[in-house]
Amino acid sequence: LIERAILVELLRTVWGGMSASQQANVDLIIAGRPFNSMPEPAMAVLALLDALQPDPDDGVVELVLDVDGLVGAAGALGERSPALAADVVEHDLVHPFATAIVVRGVGTDGQLAVRGEVRQANGEVSRFTVSHGSIHKIKIDPNETATLSLICEEGCTIGGHNQLSDIAISRPASMSACV
């Protein structure tokens, strides 16, 4: 946990010094080697969200891992062949490991912010709630599909909307509703 705290503070400091940090509309986060070595993917998700505090316009942030450390090489390749670099990134570089749904709103820790429902392809339905100051992880089994619906409590929104309905989840992923 100490290493995670140091990494979060380092990333937060570096990100805060970049002009890009002034633009909170981040909808894709690519994480490299320090995050690949974390014992649980959930720890990497928490560290990235804690450090970067994304606030995307549509409320959804994709998190991917660069497990082979190829981001730099792909950038160099892009100088010569943008199409080839894009192909490498799309098919070989990124490994989606989480999608975070960011809920905006003001409330006290523990106060209800979102109610949700996950419908598995096999018909199984599970309901959950997310309070201010917490994260709820929804694990989807590999090669399964599910549909996610969220309803915000008064004063909360996801991408400017009070609810999101029938969000298809069709890849191995963990979904997190982050408040």
Short mmCIF file of N, CA and C in Angstrom, two decimals:
data_model
loop_
_atom_site.label_atom_id
_atom_site.label_comp_id
_atom_site.label_asym_id
_atom_site.label_seq_id
_atom_site.Cartn_x
_atom_site.Cartn_y
_atom_site.Cartn_z
N LEU A 1 0.81 -1.19 0.00
CA LEU A 1 0.00 0.00 0.00
C LEU A 1 0.86 1.27 0.00
N ILE A 2 2.03 1.19 0.61
CA ILE A 2 2.92 2.35 0.62
C ILE A 2 3.38 2.67 -0.79
N GLU A 3 3.73 1.62 -1.56
CA GLU A 3 4.17 1.83 -2.93
C GLU A 3 3.05 2.46 -3.76
N ARG A 4 1.82 2.00 -3.54
CA ARG A 4 0.67 2.55 -4.26
C ARG A 4 0.50 4.03 -3.93
N ALA A 5 0.62 4.38 -2.65
CA ALA A 5 0.47 5.78 -2.23
C ALA A 5 1.55 6.66 -2.86
N ILE A 6 2.77 6.16 -2.90
CA ILE A 6 3.86 6.92 -3.52
C ILE A 6 3.61 7.10 -5.00
N LEU A 7 3.19 6.03 -5.67
CA LEU A 7 2.89 6.10 -7.10
C LEU A 7 1.76 7.07 -7.38
N VAL A 8 0.71 7.05 -6.57
CA VAL A 8 -0.42 7.97 -6.76
C VAL A 8 0.03 9.41 -6.60
N GLU A 9 0.79 9.70 -5.57
CA GLU A 9 1.26 11.08 -5.35
C GLU A 9 2.19 11.54 -6.46
N LEU A 10 3.08 10.65 -6.91
CA LEU A 10 3.98 10.98 -8.01
C LEU A 10 3.19 11.28 -9.28
N LEU A 11 2.25 10.41 -9.62
CA LEU A 11 1.42 10.60 -10.81
C LEU A 11 0.58 11.86 -10.69
N ARG A 12 -0.01 12.11 -9.51
CA ARG A 12 -0.82 13.29 -9.29
C ARG A 12 0.01 14.57 -9.47
N THR A 13 1.25 14.55 -8.96
CA THR A 13 2.13 15.72 -9.07
C THR A 13 2.53 15.97 -10.52
N VAL A 14 2.93 14.91 -11.22
CA VAL A 14 3.31 15.05 -12.63
C VAL A 14 2.12 15.49 -13.46
N TRP A 15 0.96 14.85 -13.27
CA TRP A 15 -0.25 15.18 -14.02
C TRP A 15 -0.67 16.63 -13.75
N GLY A 16 -0.58 17.05 -12.50
CA GLY A 16 -0.96 18.42 -12.13
C GLY A 16 -0.08 19.47 -12.80
N GLY A 17 1.16 19.12 -13.11
CA GLY A 17 2.08 20.05 -13.76
C GLY A 17 1.94 20.10 -15.27
N MET A 18 1.15 19.22 -15.84
CA MET A 18 0.96 19.19 -17.29
C MET A 18 -0.25 20.02 -17.67
N SER A 19 -0.17 20.67 -18.82
CA SER A 19 -1.30 21.48 -19.27
C SER A 19 -2.52 20.62 -19.57
N ALA A 20 -2.31 19.37 -19.94
CA ALA A 20 -3.44 18.48 -20.23
C ALA A 20 -4.31 18.26 -19.00
N SER A 21 -3.74 18.39 -17.81
CA SER A 21 -4.51 18.15 -16.59
C SER A 21 -5.61 19.18 -16.39
N GLN A 22 -5.50 20.34 -17.05
CA GLN A 22 -6.52 21.36 -16.94
C GLN A 22 -7.80 20.94 -17.65
N GLN A 23 -7.69 19.93 -18.50
CA GLN A 23 -8.83 19.42 -19.25
C GLN A 23 -9.26 18.11 -18.61
N ALA A 24 -10.33 18.12 -17.85
CA ALA A 24 -10.76 16.94 -17.10
C ALA A 24 -11.47 15.91 -17.99
N ASN A 25 -11.75 16.25 -19.24
CA ASN A 25 -12.49 15.36 -20.12
C ASN A 25 -11.58 14.24 -20.63
N VAL A 26 -11.12 13.41 -19.72
CA VAL A 26 -10.27 12.27 -20.06
C VAL A 26 -11.18 11.05 -20.17
N ASP A 27 -11.16 10.39 -21.34
CA ASP A 27 -12.01 9.21 -21.49
C ASP A 27 -11.22 7.94 -21.78
N LEU A 28 -9.88 8.05 -21.82
CA LEU A 28 -9.02 6.88 -22.01
C LEU A 28 -7.76 7.08 -21.18
N ILE A 29 -7.44 6.10 -20.36
CA ILE A 29 -6.21 6.11 -19.57
C ILE A 29 -5.43 4.87 -19.93
N ILE A 30 -4.19 5.07 -20.40
CA ILE A 30 -3.31 3.95 -20.72
C ILE A 30 -2.25 3.89 -19.62
N ALA A 31 -2.19 2.77 -18.95
CA ALA A 31 -1.25 2.60 -17.84
C ALA A 31 -0.12 1.67 -18.24
N GLY A 32 1.08 1.99 -17.78
CA GLY A 32 2.26 1.21 -18.11
C GLY A 32 2.73 0.30 -17.00
N ARG A 33 4.03 0.05 -17.02
CA ARG A 33 4.64 -0.96 -16.18
C ARG A 33 4.39 -0.87 -14.67
N PRO A 34 4.45 0.29 -14.05
CA PRO A 34 4.22 0.27 -12.59
C PRO A 34 2.85 -0.31 -12.23
N PHE A 35 1.88 -0.12 -13.10
CA PHE A 35 0.52 -0.59 -12.82
C PHE A 35 0.36 -2.07 -13.19
N ASN A 36 1.17 -2.56 -14.13
CA ASN A 36 1.12 -3.98 -14.49
C ASN A 36 1.59 -4.86 -13.35
N SER A 37 2.47 -4.33 -12.49
CA SER A 37 3.05 -5.14 -11.43
C SER A 37 2.20 -5.16 -10.16
N MET A 38 1.11 -4.43 -10.14
CA MET A 38 0.25 -4.46 -8.95
C MET A 38 -0.41 -5.82 -8.84
N PRO A 39 -0.54 -6.35 -7.62
CA PRO A 39 -1.05 -7.70 -7.44
C PRO A 39 -2.50 -7.89 -7.90
N GLU A 40 -3.27 -6.84 -7.88
CA GLU A 40 -4.68 -6.91 -8.29
C GLU A 40 -4.98 -5.79 -9.28
N PRO A 41 -5.66 -6.08 -10.39
CA PRO A 41 -6.04 -5.01 -11.31
C PRO A 41 -6.86 -3.91 -10.63
N ALA A 42 -7.65 -4.28 -9.63
CA ALA A 42 -8.46 -3.28 -8.93
C ALA A 42 -7.59 -2.22 -8.26
N MET A 43 -6.41 -2.61 -7.79
CA MET A 43 -5.50 -1.64 -7.18
C MET A 43 -5.00 -0.64 -8.23
N ALA A 44 -4.74 -1.13 -9.44
CA ALA A 44 -4.31 -0.24 -10.52
C ALA A 44 -5.43 0.73 -10.87
N VAL A 45 -6.66 0.25 -10.94
CA VAL A 45 -7.81 1.10 -11.24
C VAL A 45 -7.94 2.20 -10.19
N LEU A 46 -7.89 1.80 -8.92
CA LEU A 46 -8.01 2.78 -7.84
C LEU A 46 -6.89 3.81 -7.88
N ALA A 47 -5.67 3.35 -8.12
CA ALA A 47 -4.53 4.28 -8.17
C ALA A 47 -4.69 5.29 -9.30
N LEU A 48 -5.07 4.82 -10.48
CA LEU A 48 -5.22 5.70 -11.64
C LEU A 48 -6.36 6.70 -11.43
N LEU A 49 -7.49 6.23 -10.96
CA LEU A 49 -8.62 7.14 -10.75
C LEU A 49 -8.32 8.14 -9.64
N ASP A 50 -7.65 7.68 -8.59
CA ASP A 50 -7.30 8.56 -7.48
C ASP A 50 -6.33 9.65 -7.93
N ALA A 51 -5.33 9.27 -8.71
CA ALA A 51 -4.30 10.23 -9.13
C ALA A 51 -4.81 11.21 -10.19
N LEU A 52 -5.55 10.72 -11.16
CA LEU A 52 -5.94 11.55 -12.31
C LEU A 52 -7.29 12.23 -12.15
N GLN A 53 -8.17 11.69 -11.32
CA GLN A 53 -9.49 12.27 -11.09
C GLN A 53 -10.20 12.63 -12.40
N PRO A 54 -10.38 11.67 -13.31
CA PRO A 54 -11.01 12.00 -14.59
C PRO A 54 -12.47 12.40 -14.40
N ASP A 55 -12.93 13.28 -15.29
CA ASP A 55 -14.31 13.75 -15.26
C ASP A 55 -14.78 13.88 -16.70
N PRO A 56 -14.96 12.74 -17.40
CA PRO A 56 -15.31 12.79 -18.82
C PRO A 56 -16.71 13.34 -19.06
N ASP A 57 -16.86 13.99 -20.21
CA ASP A 57 -18.16 14.58 -20.56
C ASP A 57 -19.28 13.55 -20.58
N ASP A 58 -18.98 12.33 -21.07
CA ASP A 58 -20.03 11.31 -21.15
C ASP A 58 -20.08 10.40 -19.93
N GLY A 59 -19.17 10.63 -18.96
CA GLY A 59 -19.19 9.86 -17.73
C GLY A 59 -18.47 8.53 -17.77
N VAL A 60 -17.87 8.17 -18.91
CA VAL A 60 -17.24 6.85 -19.05
C VAL A 60 -15.76 6.99 -19.35
N VAL A 61 -14.93 6.25 -18.61
CA VAL A 61 -13.47 6.24 -18.81
C VAL A 61 -13.03 4.80 -19.03
N GLU A 62 -12.35 4.55 -20.14
CA GLU A 62 -11.76 3.24 -20.40
C GLU A 62 -10.35 3.22 -19.85
N LEU A 63 -9.99 2.14 -19.16
CA LEU A 63 -8.64 1.97 -18.65
C LEU A 63 -8.02 0.76 -19.35
N VAL A 64 -6.83 0.95 -19.90
CA VAL A 64 -6.14 -0.12 -20.61
C VAL A 64 -4.72 -0.24 -20.09
N LEU A 65 -4.16 -1.43 -20.18
CA LEU A 65 -2.79 -1.68 -19.77
C LEU A 65 -1.89 -1.84 -20.98
N ASP A 66 -0.72 -1.24 -20.90
CA ASP A 66 0.34 -1.44 -21.88
C ASP A 66 1.28 -2.48 -21.27
N VAL A 67 0.90 -3.75 -21.36
CA VAL A 67 1.63 -4.80 -20.65
C VAL A 67 3.04 -5.03 -21.17
N ASP A 68 3.29 -4.69 -22.43
CA ASP A 68 4.62 -4.91 -23.00
C ASP A 68 5.46 -3.65 -23.07
N GLY A 69 4.95 -2.53 -22.58
CA GLY A 69 5.71 -1.29 -22.59
C GLY A 69 5.97 -0.76 -24.00
N LEU A 70 4.98 -0.85 -24.87
CA LEU A 70 5.15 -0.48 -26.27
C LEU A 70 4.63 0.91 -26.64
N VAL A 71 4.11 1.67 -25.68
CA VAL A 71 3.55 2.98 -26.01
C VAL A 71 4.61 3.87 -26.66
N GLY A 72 5.80 3.91 -26.09
CA GLY A 72 6.87 4.73 -26.66
C GLY A 72 7.24 4.31 -28.06
N ALA A 73 7.36 3.02 -28.28
CA ALA A 73 7.71 2.51 -29.61
C ALA A 73 6.60 2.82 -30.61
N ALA A 74 5.36 2.69 -30.18
CA ALA A 74 4.25 3.00 -31.09
C ALA A 74 4.25 4.47 -31.47
N GLY A 75 4.62 5.33 -30.50
CA GLY A 75 4.71 6.76 -30.80
C GLY A 75 5.78 7.05 -31.83
N ALA A 76 6.94 6.39 -31.71
CA ALA A 76 8.01 6.56 -32.68
C ALA A 76 7.61 6.02 -34.04
N LEU A 77 6.93 4.88 -34.05
CA LEU A 77 6.46 4.29 -35.30
C LEU A 77 5.45 5.22 -35.98
N GLY A 78 4.64 5.90 -35.18
CA GLY A 78 3.64 6.81 -35.71
C GLY A 78 4.23 7.96 -36.50
N GLU A 79 5.48 8.32 -36.21
CA GLU A 79 6.16 9.36 -36.97
C GLU A 79 6.33 8.95 -38.43
N ARG A 80 6.59 7.69 -38.65
CA ARG A 80 6.84 7.17 -40.01
C ARG A 80 5.59 6.61 -40.67
N SER A 81 4.78 5.91 -39.89
CA SER A 81 3.61 5.25 -40.46
C SER A 81 2.44 5.30 -39.48
N PRO A 82 1.67 6.37 -39.52
CA PRO A 82 0.55 6.49 -38.58
C PRO A 82 -0.44 5.33 -38.65
N ALA A 83 -0.72 4.82 -39.85
CA ALA A 83 -1.68 3.73 -40.00
C ALA A 83 -1.16 2.46 -39.33
N LEU A 84 0.11 2.16 -39.51
CA LEU A 84 0.70 0.98 -38.88
C LEU A 84 0.72 1.13 -37.36
N ALA A 85 1.07 2.32 -36.90
CA ALA A 85 1.08 2.57 -35.45
C ALA A 85 -0.32 2.40 -34.87
N ALA A 86 -1.32 2.89 -35.55
CA ALA A 86 -2.70 2.75 -35.07
C ALA A 86 -3.10 1.28 -35.02
N ASP A 87 -2.68 0.51 -36.01
CA ASP A 87 -2.98 -0.93 -36.03
C ASP A 87 -2.30 -1.65 -34.87
N VAL A 88 -1.04 -1.30 -34.62
CA VAL A 88 -0.31 -1.91 -33.50
C VAL A 88 -0.99 -1.58 -32.19
N VAL A 89 -1.35 -0.33 -32.01
CA VAL A 89 -2.01 0.08 -30.77
C VAL A 89 -3.33 -0.65 -30.60
N GLU A 90 -4.13 -0.69 -31.64
CA GLU A 90 -5.46 -1.29 -31.55
C GLU A 90 -5.43 -2.79 -31.32
N HIS A 91 -4.51 -3.50 -31.98
CA HIS A 91 -4.54 -4.96 -31.92
C HIS A 91 -3.51 -5.59 -30.99
N ASP A 92 -2.41 -4.90 -30.72
CA ASP A 92 -1.33 -5.52 -29.96
C ASP A 92 -0.98 -4.83 -28.67
N LEU A 93 -1.24 -3.57 -28.58
CA LEU A 93 -0.73 -2.78 -27.47
C LEU A 93 -1.65 -2.75 -26.27
N VAL A 94 -2.87 -2.42 -26.48
CA VAL A 94 -3.76 -2.14 -25.36
C VAL A 94 -4.57 -3.37 -24.95
N HIS A 95 -4.64 -3.56 -23.65
CA HIS A 95 -5.42 -4.65 -23.08
C HIS A 95 -6.43 -4.02 -22.12
N PRO A 96 -7.68 -3.84 -22.57
CA PRO A 96 -8.68 -3.22 -21.70
C PRO A 96 -8.82 -4.03 -20.41
N PHE A 97 -8.79 -3.35 -19.27
CA PHE A 97 -8.96 -4.07 -18.02
C PHE A 97 -10.04 -3.47 -17.14
N ALA A 98 -10.56 -2.30 -17.49
CA ALA A 98 -11.65 -1.74 -16.69
C ALA A 98 -12.32 -0.61 -17.44
N THR A 99 -13.56 -0.40 -17.12
CA THR A 99 -14.31 0.76 -17.56
C THR A 99 -14.88 1.40 -16.30
N ALA A 100 -14.59 2.66 -16.11
CA ALA A 100 -15.11 3.36 -14.93
C ALA A 100 -16.22 4.31 -15.35
N ILE A 101 -17.28 4.29 -14.61
CA ILE A 101 -18.38 5.22 -14.83
C ILE A 101 -18.31 6.25 -13.70
N VAL A 102 -18.09 7.49 -14.08
CA VAL A 102 -17.88 8.56 -13.11
C VAL A 102 -19.19 9.28 -12.85
N VAL A 103 -19.59 9.29 -11.59
CA VAL A 103 -20.83 9.95 -11.20
C VAL A 103 -20.47 11.29 -10.58
N ARG A 104 -21.06 12.35 -11.10
CA ARG A 104 -20.84 13.70 -10.57
C ARG A 104 -21.95 14.03 -9.58
N GLY A 105 -21.58 14.78 -8.57
CA GLY A 105 -22.59 15.21 -7.61
C GLY A 105 -21.97 15.57 -6.29
N VAL A 106 -22.76 16.23 -5.48
CA VAL A 106 -22.31 16.65 -4.17
C VAL A 106 -23.09 15.85 -3.13
N GLY A 107 -22.37 15.30 -2.18
CA GLY A 107 -23.01 14.54 -1.11
C GLY A 107 -21.98 14.19 -0.06
N THR A 108 -22.44 13.65 1.03
CA THR A 108 -21.54 13.25 2.10
C THR A 108 -21.19 11.78 1.93
N ASP A 109 -20.01 11.40 2.41
CA ASP A 109 -19.61 10.01 2.33
C ASP A 109 -20.68 9.12 2.93
N GLY A 110 -21.02 8.08 2.22
CA GLY A 110 -22.04 7.14 2.69
C GLY A 110 -23.44 7.45 2.19
N GLN A 111 -23.67 8.65 1.71
CA GLN A 111 -24.99 9.02 1.19
C GLN A 111 -25.19 8.36 -0.18
N LEU A 112 -26.37 7.81 -0.41
CA LEU A 112 -26.66 7.11 -1.66
C LEU A 112 -26.54 8.05 -2.86
N ALA A 113 -25.82 7.58 -3.91
CA ALA A 113 -25.61 8.37 -5.12
C ALA A 113 -26.22 7.70 -6.35
N VAL A 114 -26.11 6.38 -6.44
CA VAL A 114 -26.54 5.66 -7.65
C VAL A 114 -27.14 4.30 -7.27
N ARG A 115 -28.18 3.94 -8.00
CA ARG A 115 -28.75 2.58 -7.92
C ARG A 115 -28.48 1.93 -9.29
N GLY A 116 -28.12 0.65 -9.27
CA GLY A 116 -27.81 -0.01 -10.53
C GLY A 116 -28.35 -1.41 -10.61
N GLU A 117 -28.34 -1.90 -11.84
CA GLU A 117 -28.80 -3.26 -12.12
C GLU A 117 -27.94 -3.84 -13.23
N VAL A 118 -27.50 -5.07 -13.04
CA VAL A 118 -26.75 -5.80 -14.06
C VAL A 118 -27.58 -7.00 -14.46
N ARG A 119 -27.84 -7.12 -15.78
CA ARG A 119 -28.57 -8.27 -16.32
C ARG A 119 -27.61 -9.11 -17.14
N GLN A 120 -27.33 -10.31 -16.65
CA GLN A 120 -26.45 -11.23 -17.36
C GLN A 120 -27.20 -11.82 -18.56
N ALA A 121 -26.45 -12.29 -19.54
CA ALA A 121 -27.06 -12.89 -20.74
C ALA A 121 -27.90 -14.11 -20.38
N ASN A 122 -27.54 -14.80 -19.29
CA ASN A 122 -28.29 -16.00 -18.88
C ASN A 122 -29.57 -15.66 -18.12
N GLY A 123 -29.88 -14.36 -17.99
CA GLY A 123 -31.10 -13.93 -17.32
C GLY A 123 -30.93 -13.54 -15.86
N GLU A 124 -29.79 -13.85 -15.28
CA GLU A 124 -29.53 -13.50 -13.88
C GLU A 124 -29.46 -11.98 -13.73
N VAL A 125 -30.12 -11.45 -12.71
CA VAL A 125 -30.15 -10.01 -12.45
C VAL A 125 -29.59 -9.76 -11.05
N SER A 126 -28.70 -8.78 -10.96
CA SER A 126 -28.22 -8.36 -9.63
C SER A 126 -28.36 -6.85 -9.53
N ARG A 127 -28.78 -6.42 -8.36
CA ARG A 127 -28.96 -4.99 -8.10
C ARG A 127 -27.92 -4.54 -7.08
N PHE A 128 -27.55 -3.28 -7.15
CA PHE A 128 -26.56 -2.73 -6.25
C PHE A 128 -26.79 -1.24 -6.07
N THR A 129 -26.14 -0.69 -5.06
CA THR A 129 -26.15 0.75 -4.83
C THR A 129 -24.71 1.21 -4.63
N VAL A 130 -24.47 2.48 -4.94
CA VAL A 130 -23.15 3.08 -4.75
C VAL A 130 -23.35 4.38 -3.97
N SER A 131 -22.61 4.50 -2.89
CA SER A 131 -22.68 5.70 -2.06
C SER A 131 -21.58 6.67 -2.44
N HIS A 132 -21.76 7.94 -2.09
CA HIS A 132 -20.72 8.94 -2.29
C HIS A 132 -19.45 8.48 -1.59
N GLY A 133 -18.33 8.69 -2.26
CA GLY A 133 -17.04 8.34 -1.67
C GLY A 133 -16.68 6.88 -1.80
N SER A 134 -17.41 6.12 -2.60
CA SER A 134 -17.11 4.69 -2.72
C SER A 134 -17.08 4.27 -4.18
N ILE A 135 -16.61 3.06 -4.38
CA ILE A 135 -16.54 2.46 -5.71
C ILE A 135 -17.19 1.10 -5.63
N HIS A 136 -17.95 0.76 -6.64
CA HIS A 136 -18.57 -0.56 -6.72
C HIS A 136 -18.01 -1.27 -7.94
N LYS A 137 -17.47 -2.44 -7.75
CA LYS A 137 -16.89 -3.22 -8.85
C LYS A 137 -17.87 -4.29 -9.30
N ILE A 138 -18.09 -4.33 -10.62
CA ILE A 138 -18.96 -5.34 -11.20
C ILE A 138 -18.08 -6.23 -12.07
N LYS A 139 -17.94 -7.47 -11.69
CA LYS A 139 -17.10 -8.40 -12.43
C LYS A 139 -17.97 -9.12 -13.46
N ILE A 140 -17.53 -9.08 -14.70
CA ILE A 140 -18.21 -9.79 -15.78
C ILE A 140 -17.31 -10.95 -16.18
N ASP A 141 -17.84 -12.16 -16.17
CA ASP A 141 -17.03 -13.32 -16.54
C ASP A 141 -16.56 -13.22 -17.99
N PRO A 142 -15.34 -13.72 -18.25
CA PRO A 142 -14.82 -13.70 -19.64
C PRO A 142 -15.82 -14.36 -20.60
N ASN A 143 -15.91 -13.78 -21.74
CA ASN A 143 -16.76 -14.27 -22.84
C ASN A 143 -18.25 -14.24 -22.51
N GLU A 144 -18.64 -13.54 -21.47
CA GLU A 144 -20.05 -13.37 -21.13
C GLU A 144 -20.47 -11.97 -21.57
N THR A 145 -21.76 -11.77 -21.66
CA THR A 145 -22.30 -10.45 -21.94
C THR A 145 -23.27 -10.07 -20.83
N ALA A 146 -23.42 -8.78 -20.64
CA ALA A 146 -24.35 -8.29 -19.62
C ALA A 146 -24.80 -6.90 -20.05
N THR A 147 -25.86 -6.44 -19.41
CA THR A 147 -26.38 -5.11 -19.64
C THR A 147 -26.44 -4.39 -18.30
N LEU A 148 -25.96 -3.16 -18.29
CA LEU A 148 -25.90 -2.36 -17.08
C LEU A 148 -26.86 -1.18 -17.21
N SER A 149 -27.63 -0.92 -16.15
CA SER A 149 -28.49 0.26 -16.09
C SER A 149 -28.23 0.96 -14.77
N LEU A 150 -28.14 2.29 -14.81
CA LEU A 150 -27.87 3.09 -13.62
C LEU A 150 -28.88 4.22 -13.49
N ILE A 151 -29.31 4.49 -12.27
CA ILE A 151 -30.20 5.61 -11.98
C ILE A 151 -29.56 6.42 -10.86
N CYS A 152 -29.36 7.70 -11.12
CA CYS A 152 -28.73 8.58 -10.14
C CYS A 152 -29.76 9.13 -9.15
N GLU A 153 -29.31 9.32 -7.94
CA GLU A 153 -30.14 9.98 -6.94
C GLU A 153 -30.15 11.48 -7.24
N GLU A 154 -31.05 12.20 -6.61
CA GLU A 154 -31.16 13.64 -6.83
C GLU A 154 -29.81 14.32 -6.57
N GLY A 155 -29.42 15.21 -7.48
CA GLY A 155 -28.17 15.94 -7.34
C GLY A 155 -26.97 15.26 -7.97
N CYS A 156 -27.16 14.06 -8.52
CA CYS A 156 -26.06 13.32 -9.16
C CYS A 156 -26.36 13.12 -10.64
N THR A 157 -25.30 13.08 -11.44
CA THR A 157 -25.45 12.82 -12.88
C THR A 157 -24.29 11.97 -13.37
N ILE A 158 -24.50 11.34 -14.50
CA ILE A 158 -23.46 10.62 -15.23
C ILE A 158 -23.44 11.23 -16.62
N GLY A 159 -22.38 11.96 -16.92
CA GLY A 159 -22.31 12.63 -18.21
C GLY A 159 -23.47 13.57 -18.46
N GLY A 160 -23.96 14.22 -17.42
CA GLY A 160 -25.06 15.17 -17.57
C GLY A 160 -26.44 14.53 -17.59
N HIS A 161 -26.51 13.22 -17.42
CA HIS A 161 -27.79 12.51 -17.45
C HIS A 161 -28.11 11.94 -16.07
N ASN A 162 -29.40 11.81 -15.77
CA ASN A 162 -29.82 11.25 -14.49
C ASN A 162 -29.82 9.72 -14.50
N GLN A 163 -29.77 9.14 -15.70
CA GLN A 163 -29.73 7.69 -15.77
C GLN A 163 -29.06 7.24 -17.06
N LEU A 164 -28.51 6.05 -17.02
CA LEU A 164 -27.96 5.38 -18.19
C LEU A 164 -28.66 4.04 -18.26
N SER A 165 -29.19 3.69 -19.42
CA SER A 165 -29.93 2.44 -19.55
C SER A 165 -29.32 1.55 -20.61
N ASP A 166 -29.35 0.27 -20.33
CA ASP A 166 -28.98 -0.77 -21.30
C ASP A 166 -27.60 -0.55 -21.92
N ILE A 167 -26.60 -0.37 -21.05
CA ILE A 167 -25.22 -0.28 -21.51
C ILE A 167 -24.73 -1.71 -21.72
N ALA A 168 -24.40 -2.06 -22.95
CA ALA A 168 -23.95 -3.42 -23.25
C ALA A 168 -22.51 -3.61 -22.81
N ILE A 169 -22.27 -4.70 -22.10
CA ILE A 169 -20.93 -5.08 -21.67
C ILE A 169 -20.66 -6.44 -22.30
N SER A 170 -19.75 -6.47 -23.28
CA SER A 170 -19.58 -7.72 -24.03
C SER A 170 -18.14 -8.19 -24.13
N ARG A 171 -17.29 -7.69 -23.26
CA ARG A 171 -15.91 -8.16 -23.27
C ARG A 171 -15.48 -8.42 -21.83
N PRO A 172 -14.44 -9.21 -21.65
CA PRO A 172 -13.97 -9.41 -20.29
C PRO A 172 -13.57 -8.04 -19.71
N ALA A 173 -14.18 -7.66 -18.64
CA ALA A 173 -13.91 -6.36 -18.07
C ALA A 173 -14.40 -6.32 -16.64
N SER A 174 -13.93 -5.34 -15.92
CA SER A 174 -14.60 -5.03 -14.67
C SER A 174 -15.12 -3.63 -14.80
N MET A 175 -16.36 -3.46 -14.46
CA MET A 175 -16.98 -2.15 -14.55
C MET A 175 -16.99 -1.57 -13.15
N SER A 176 -16.72 -0.31 -13.06
CA SER A 176 -16.78 0.35 -11.76
C SER A 176 -17.61 1.62 -11.89
N ALA A 177 -18.55 1.77 -11.01
CA ALA A 177 -19.26 3.04 -10.90
C ALA A 177 -18.53 3.83 -9.84
N CYS A 178 -17.92 4.92 -10.22
CA CYS A 178 -17.06 5.68 -9.31
C CYS A 178 -17.71 6.98 -8.92
N VAL A 179 -17.84 7.21 -7.63
CA VAL A 179 -18.45 8.45 -7.15
C VAL A 179 -17.39 9.25 -6.43
#
